[in-house]
């Protein structure tokens, strides 16, 4: 296995706090100067990494990633919608295969196109089984990937998908209700998936309060992602409350 300091960092976070907090920055919503300021706040609030990306990008990723990198010691981890969403100014990339879907392009196609650039840019790839879970509304990732999410009342379907990801050698599983989802991933589904795997579990989409984030951790999430809630009601205090609730 190649050495990967970002994964090592994630493991240290889990040892120290039992669970970790990732803040997602959507490059569409962030100008360069605003992003730089936000990066400092995210670090000071106690988050453990910054995810950068989205399903559909029109903004130039390079200056945004460069600004983030200059302002924070936290790992900058790309969270790409496709193989165009790459920059050398990040540290790592969630090397996602959309395993809940049956669209071959998002299972292996975009990954092949991205691989030589990930190597050229010396990004640390984090092989991740990405599972879309029905979140009550049609999300951008569902539309862009042309895949159907797993029904939210079917943990018995979600569990074997996650287990297959682990057996395929993936390093993490991401349960995604979709950015701005009406409903976050149900606790029962998180527990069912967690019981099937030994690799870390990321949960995101529609998590709007620190209390709900803590419940997801209690249910078995190792890492919580928030994006929209900070764009909508973004405050340093709220970010701190999320970090404290997740680390507790
Ligand atoms: C989306 O899981 C992330 O990919 C975060 O979702 O924007 O709803 O917090 P929100």
Short mmCIF file of C-alpha atoms and ligand atoms in Angstrom, two decimals:
data_model
loop_
_atom_site.label_atom_id
_atom_site.label_comp_id
_atom_site.label_asym_id
_atom_site.label_seq_id
_atom_site.Cartn_x
_atom_site.Cartn_y
_atom_site.Cartn_z
CA UNK A 1 0.00 0.00 0.00
CA UNK A 2 1.34 3.46 -0.87
CA UNK A 3 1.96 5.74 2.11
CA UNK A 4 -0.73 8.32 2.56
CA UNK A 5 -0.26 10.98 5.24
CA UNK A 6 -3.87 12.16 4.87
CA UNK A 7 -5.25 8.73 5.74
CA UNK A 8 -2.75 8.58 8.62
CA UNK A 9 -4.12 11.93 9.80
CA UNK A 10 -7.69 10.58 9.63
CA UNK A 11 -6.68 7.56 11.70
CA UNK A 12 -5.06 9.81 14.31
CA UNK A 13 -8.26 11.87 14.49
CA UNK A 14 -10.26 8.70 15.12
CA UNK A 15 -7.84 7.59 17.84
CA UNK A 16 -8.00 10.95 19.55
CA UNK A 17 -11.66 11.90 19.20
CA UNK A 18 -13.42 8.72 18.10
CA UNK A 19 -15.00 10.67 15.22
CA UNK A 20 -13.97 13.49 12.91
CA UNK A 21 -15.44 16.54 11.22
CA UNK A 22 -15.01 17.49 7.56
CA UNK A 23 -16.24 20.83 6.25
CA UNK A 24 -17.19 20.85 2.58
CA UNK A 25 -16.46 23.94 0.52
CA UNK A 26 -18.40 24.19 -2.72
CA UNK A 27 -16.20 26.12 -5.18
CA UNK A 28 -19.35 27.47 -6.83
CA UNK A 29 -20.28 29.28 -3.62
CA UNK A 30 -16.88 30.61 -2.67
CA UNK A 31 -14.74 33.40 -4.08
CA UNK A 32 -11.01 33.12 -3.53
CA UNK A 33 -10.67 35.72 -0.74
CA UNK A 34 -13.77 34.43 1.04
CA UNK A 35 -12.47 30.87 0.82
CA UNK A 36 -9.13 31.79 2.36
CA UNK A 37 -10.85 33.44 5.33
CA UNK A 38 -13.17 30.46 5.66
CA UNK A 39 -10.22 28.03 5.70
CA UNK A 40 -8.73 29.79 8.74
CA UNK A 41 -12.08 29.69 10.51
CA UNK A 42 -12.59 26.01 9.73
CA UNK A 43 -9.22 25.17 11.24
CA UNK A 44 -9.74 27.38 14.30
CA UNK A 45 -13.19 25.87 14.86
CA UNK A 46 -11.56 22.46 15.28
CA UNK A 47 -12.53 20.68 12.05
CA UNK A 48 -10.23 17.88 10.87
CA UNK A 49 -10.11 18.41 7.08
CA UNK A 50 -11.54 20.52 4.30
CA UNK A 51 -13.34 18.79 1.44
CA UNK A 52 -13.40 20.79 -1.78
CA UNK A 53 -15.74 19.99 -4.63
CA UNK A 54 -19.25 19.48 -5.90
CA UNK A 55 -21.28 17.67 -8.54
CA UNK A 56 -21.05 20.45 -11.10
CA UNK A 57 -18.34 23.10 -11.33
CA UNK A 58 -17.99 26.19 -13.45
CA UNK A 59 -15.52 28.08 -11.22
CA UNK A 60 -11.77 27.66 -11.58
CA UNK A 61 -10.67 25.23 -8.87
CA UNK A 62 -6.94 26.10 -8.94
CA UNK A 63 -6.93 29.56 -7.29
CA UNK A 64 -9.46 28.45 -4.70
CA UNK A 65 -7.44 25.37 -3.70
CA UNK A 66 -4.22 27.41 -3.67
CA UNK A 67 -5.79 30.01 -1.37
CA UNK A 68 -7.04 27.32 1.01
CA UNK A 69 -3.65 25.63 1.09
CA UNK A 70 -1.89 28.88 1.93
CA UNK A 71 -4.20 29.58 4.85
CA UNK A 72 -4.49 26.29 6.68
CA UNK A 73 -2.53 23.30 7.88
CA UNK A 74 -5.61 21.11 7.51
CA UNK A 75 -5.55 18.59 4.65
CA UNK A 76 -7.36 19.85 1.55
CA UNK A 77 -9.15 16.85 0.10
CA UNK A 78 -10.80 17.01 -3.30
CA UNK A 79 -14.35 15.70 -3.48
CA UNK A 80 -14.79 15.54 -7.25
CA UNK A 81 -17.93 15.27 -9.33
CA UNK A 82 -15.90 14.00 -12.29
CA UNK A 83 -12.40 13.72 -13.72
CA UNK A 84 -12.23 17.43 -14.58
CA UNK A 85 -12.34 18.44 -10.93
CA UNK A 86 -8.63 18.17 -10.23
CA UNK A 87 -5.94 20.57 -9.10
CA UNK A 88 -2.34 20.16 -7.95
CA UNK A 89 -2.96 22.57 -5.06
CA UNK A 90 -4.83 20.02 -2.91
CA UNK A 91 -3.30 17.27 -0.77
CA UNK A 92 -5.54 14.31 -1.48
CA UNK A 93 -8.61 13.21 -3.36
CA UNK A 94 -11.54 11.05 -2.37
CA UNK A 95 -11.07 8.59 -5.22
CA UNK A 96 -14.73 7.83 -5.48
CA UNK A 97 -16.51 4.98 -7.16
CA UNK A 98 -20.29 5.51 -7.11
CA UNK A 99 -21.02 1.95 -6.00
CA UNK A 100 -24.72 2.44 -5.27
CA UNK A 101 -25.26 3.20 -8.96
CA UNK A 102 -25.02 1.09 -12.06
CA UNK A 103 -23.60 3.76 -14.33
CA UNK A 104 -20.26 2.33 -15.52
CA UNK A 105 -18.85 5.80 -16.16
CA UNK A 106 -19.03 6.65 -12.44
CA UNK A 107 -17.96 3.17 -11.34
CA UNK A 108 -14.69 3.14 -13.31
CA UNK A 109 -14.79 5.54 -16.29
CA UNK A 110 -14.05 8.92 -14.69
CA UNK A 111 -11.51 7.23 -12.42
CA UNK A 112 -9.45 6.07 -15.42
CA UNK A 113 -9.48 9.55 -16.94
CA UNK A 114 -8.41 11.09 -13.62
CA UNK A 115 -5.67 8.57 -12.70
CA UNK A 116 -2.75 10.01 -14.76
CA UNK A 117 -3.54 13.52 -13.49
CA UNK A 118 -3.71 12.38 -9.88
CA UNK A 119 -0.25 10.88 -10.39
CA UNK A 120 1.08 14.00 -12.14
CA UNK A 121 -0.31 16.27 -9.42
CA UNK A 122 0.98 13.95 -6.63
CA UNK A 123 -2.44 13.90 -4.98
CA UNK A 124 -2.93 11.17 -2.37
CA UNK A 125 -5.84 9.02 -3.59
CA UNK A 126 -8.25 7.75 -0.93
CA UNK A 127 -10.25 4.93 -2.54
CA UNK A 128 -13.81 5.49 -1.39
CA UNK A 129 -17.03 3.57 -1.97
CA UNK A 130 -19.61 6.32 -2.47
CA UNK A 131 -23.24 5.42 -1.83
CA UNK A 132 -26.12 7.67 -2.63
CA UNK A 133 -29.04 7.30 -0.20
CA UNK A 134 -32.50 8.67 -0.89
CA UNK A 135 -32.72 12.02 0.94
CA UNK A 136 -36.29 13.14 0.23
CA UNK A 137 -35.54 15.38 -2.75
CA UNK A 138 -33.77 14.96 -6.08
CA UNK A 139 -30.18 16.06 -5.59
CA UNK A 140 -27.54 17.35 -8.00
CA UNK A 141 -25.40 14.23 -7.67
CA UNK A 142 -28.37 12.01 -8.52
CA UNK A 143 -29.12 14.04 -11.62
CA UNK A 144 -25.51 14.46 -12.76
CA UNK A 145 -24.60 10.79 -12.24
CA UNK A 146 -27.84 9.46 -13.73
CA UNK A 147 -28.12 6.94 -10.90
CA UNK A 148 -30.92 6.10 -8.50
CA UNK A 149 -30.21 6.32 -4.76
CA UNK A 150 -30.71 3.38 -2.40
CA UNK A 151 -34.16 3.69 -0.75
CA UNK A 152 -33.77 5.12 2.74
CA UNK A 153 -35.74 2.27 4.32
CA UNK A 154 -33.49 -0.44 2.85
CA UNK A 155 -30.47 -0.83 5.16
CA UNK A 156 -30.36 -4.47 4.08
CA UNK A 157 -29.38 -3.27 0.59
CA UNK A 158 -26.93 -0.63 1.81
CA UNK A 159 -24.95 -2.99 4.06
CA UNK A 160 -23.78 -5.41 1.33
CA UNK A 161 -22.80 -2.49 -0.93
CA UNK A 162 -20.48 -1.19 1.79
CA UNK A 163 -19.11 -4.66 2.47
CA UNK A 164 -18.39 -5.09 -1.24
CA UNK A 165 -16.48 -1.78 -1.17
CA UNK A 166 -14.32 -3.07 1.67
CA UNK A 167 -13.73 -6.40 -0.09
CA UNK A 168 -12.71 -4.48 -3.22
CA UNK A 169 -10.01 -2.81 -1.15
CA UNK A 170 -11.56 0.61 -0.71
CA UNK A 171 -10.32 2.58 2.31
CA UNK A 172 -13.52 4.40 3.23
CA UNK A 173 -17.27 4.30 2.62
CA UNK A 174 -19.28 7.51 2.16
CA UNK A 175 -23.04 7.45 2.82
CA UNK A 176 -24.41 10.47 0.98
CA UNK A 177 -27.95 11.83 1.18
CA UNK A 178 -26.88 14.58 -1.27
CA UNK A 179 -26.02 18.18 -0.67
CA UNK A 180 -29.03 20.01 0.70
CA UNK A 181 -30.98 16.78 1.21
CA UNK A 182 -34.31 17.19 2.98
CA UNK A 183 -33.47 14.19 5.18
CA UNK A 184 -30.04 13.02 6.28
CA UNK A 185 -29.05 9.34 6.10
CA UNK A 186 -31.22 7.47 8.66
CA UNK A 187 -29.47 6.37 11.85
CA UNK A 188 -30.66 2.77 11.31
CA UNK A 189 -28.95 2.66 7.94
CA UNK A 190 -25.71 4.09 9.40
CA UNK A 191 -25.73 1.41 12.11
CA UNK A 192 -26.49 -1.37 9.64
CA UNK A 193 -23.63 -0.32 7.38
CA UNK A 194 -21.20 0.22 10.26
CA UNK A 195 -21.94 -3.29 11.54
CA UNK A 196 -20.87 -4.77 8.21
CA UNK A 197 -17.54 -3.01 7.69
CA UNK A 198 -14.28 -2.29 9.46
CA UNK A 199 -13.17 0.67 7.32
CA UNK A 200 -14.13 4.24 8.34
CA UNK A 201 -17.60 5.49 7.44
CA UNK A 202 -18.24 9.05 6.25
CA UNK A 203 -21.81 10.40 6.47
CA UNK A 204 -23.03 13.59 4.82
CA UNK A 205 -25.95 15.37 3.23
CA UNK A 206 -28.67 17.34 5.00
CA UNK A 207 -27.00 17.43 8.44
CA UNK A 208 -28.13 20.78 9.82
CA UNK A 209 -27.54 20.77 13.58
CA UNK A 210 -24.72 19.68 15.90
CA UNK A 211 -27.24 17.50 17.75
CA UNK A 212 -28.09 15.57 14.59
CA UNK A 213 -24.37 15.24 13.80
CA UNK A 214 -23.80 13.74 17.27
CA UNK A 215 -26.67 11.29 16.70
CA UNK A 216 -25.06 10.15 13.44
CA UNK A 217 -21.79 9.55 15.31
CA UNK A 218 -23.68 7.63 17.98
CA UNK A 219 -25.24 5.52 15.22
CA UNK A 220 -21.80 4.64 13.83
CA UNK A 221 -20.51 7.44 11.59
CA UNK A 222 -16.74 7.97 11.85
CA UNK A 223 -16.66 11.25 9.92
CA UNK A 224 -19.42 13.82 9.47
CA UNK A 225 -19.54 16.21 6.50
CA UNK A 226 -21.43 19.49 6.53
CA UNK A 227 -21.66 21.91 3.62
CA UNK A 228 -24.89 23.79 3.06
CA UNK A 229 -25.68 24.62 6.66
CA UNK A 230 -22.56 26.77 6.91
CA UNK A 231 -23.28 28.46 3.60
CA UNK A 232 -26.82 29.23 4.79
CA UNK A 233 -26.20 30.17 8.44
CA UNK A 234 -22.41 30.18 8.39
CA UNK A 235 -20.92 31.26 11.65
CA UNK A 236 -17.71 30.41 13.38
CA UNK A 237 -19.68 29.51 16.51
CA UNK A 238 -21.85 27.00 14.64
CA UNK A 239 -18.78 25.34 13.16
CA UNK A 240 -17.25 25.11 16.63
CA UNK A 241 -20.45 23.58 17.97
CA UNK A 242 -20.37 20.97 15.19
CA UNK A 243 -16.73 20.12 15.91
CA UNK A 244 -17.37 19.83 19.64
CA UNK A 245 -20.51 17.72 19.22
CA UNK A 246 -18.76 15.33 16.80
CA UNK A 247 -15.57 15.06 18.87
CA UNK A 248 -17.49 14.47 22.08
C1 LIG B 1 -22.61 16.79 0.20
O1 LIG B 1 -22.43 15.40 2.08
C2 LIG B 1 -22.17 16.66 1.61
O2 LIG B 1 -21.91 16.01 -0.64
C3 LIG B 1 -22.70 17.77 2.46
O3 LIG B 1 -24.08 17.93 2.32
O4 LIG B 1 -24.36 20.36 1.91
O5 LIG B 1 -26.27 19.00 2.77
O6 LIG B 1 -24.31 19.51 4.25
P1 LIG B 1 -24.81 19.28 2.85
#
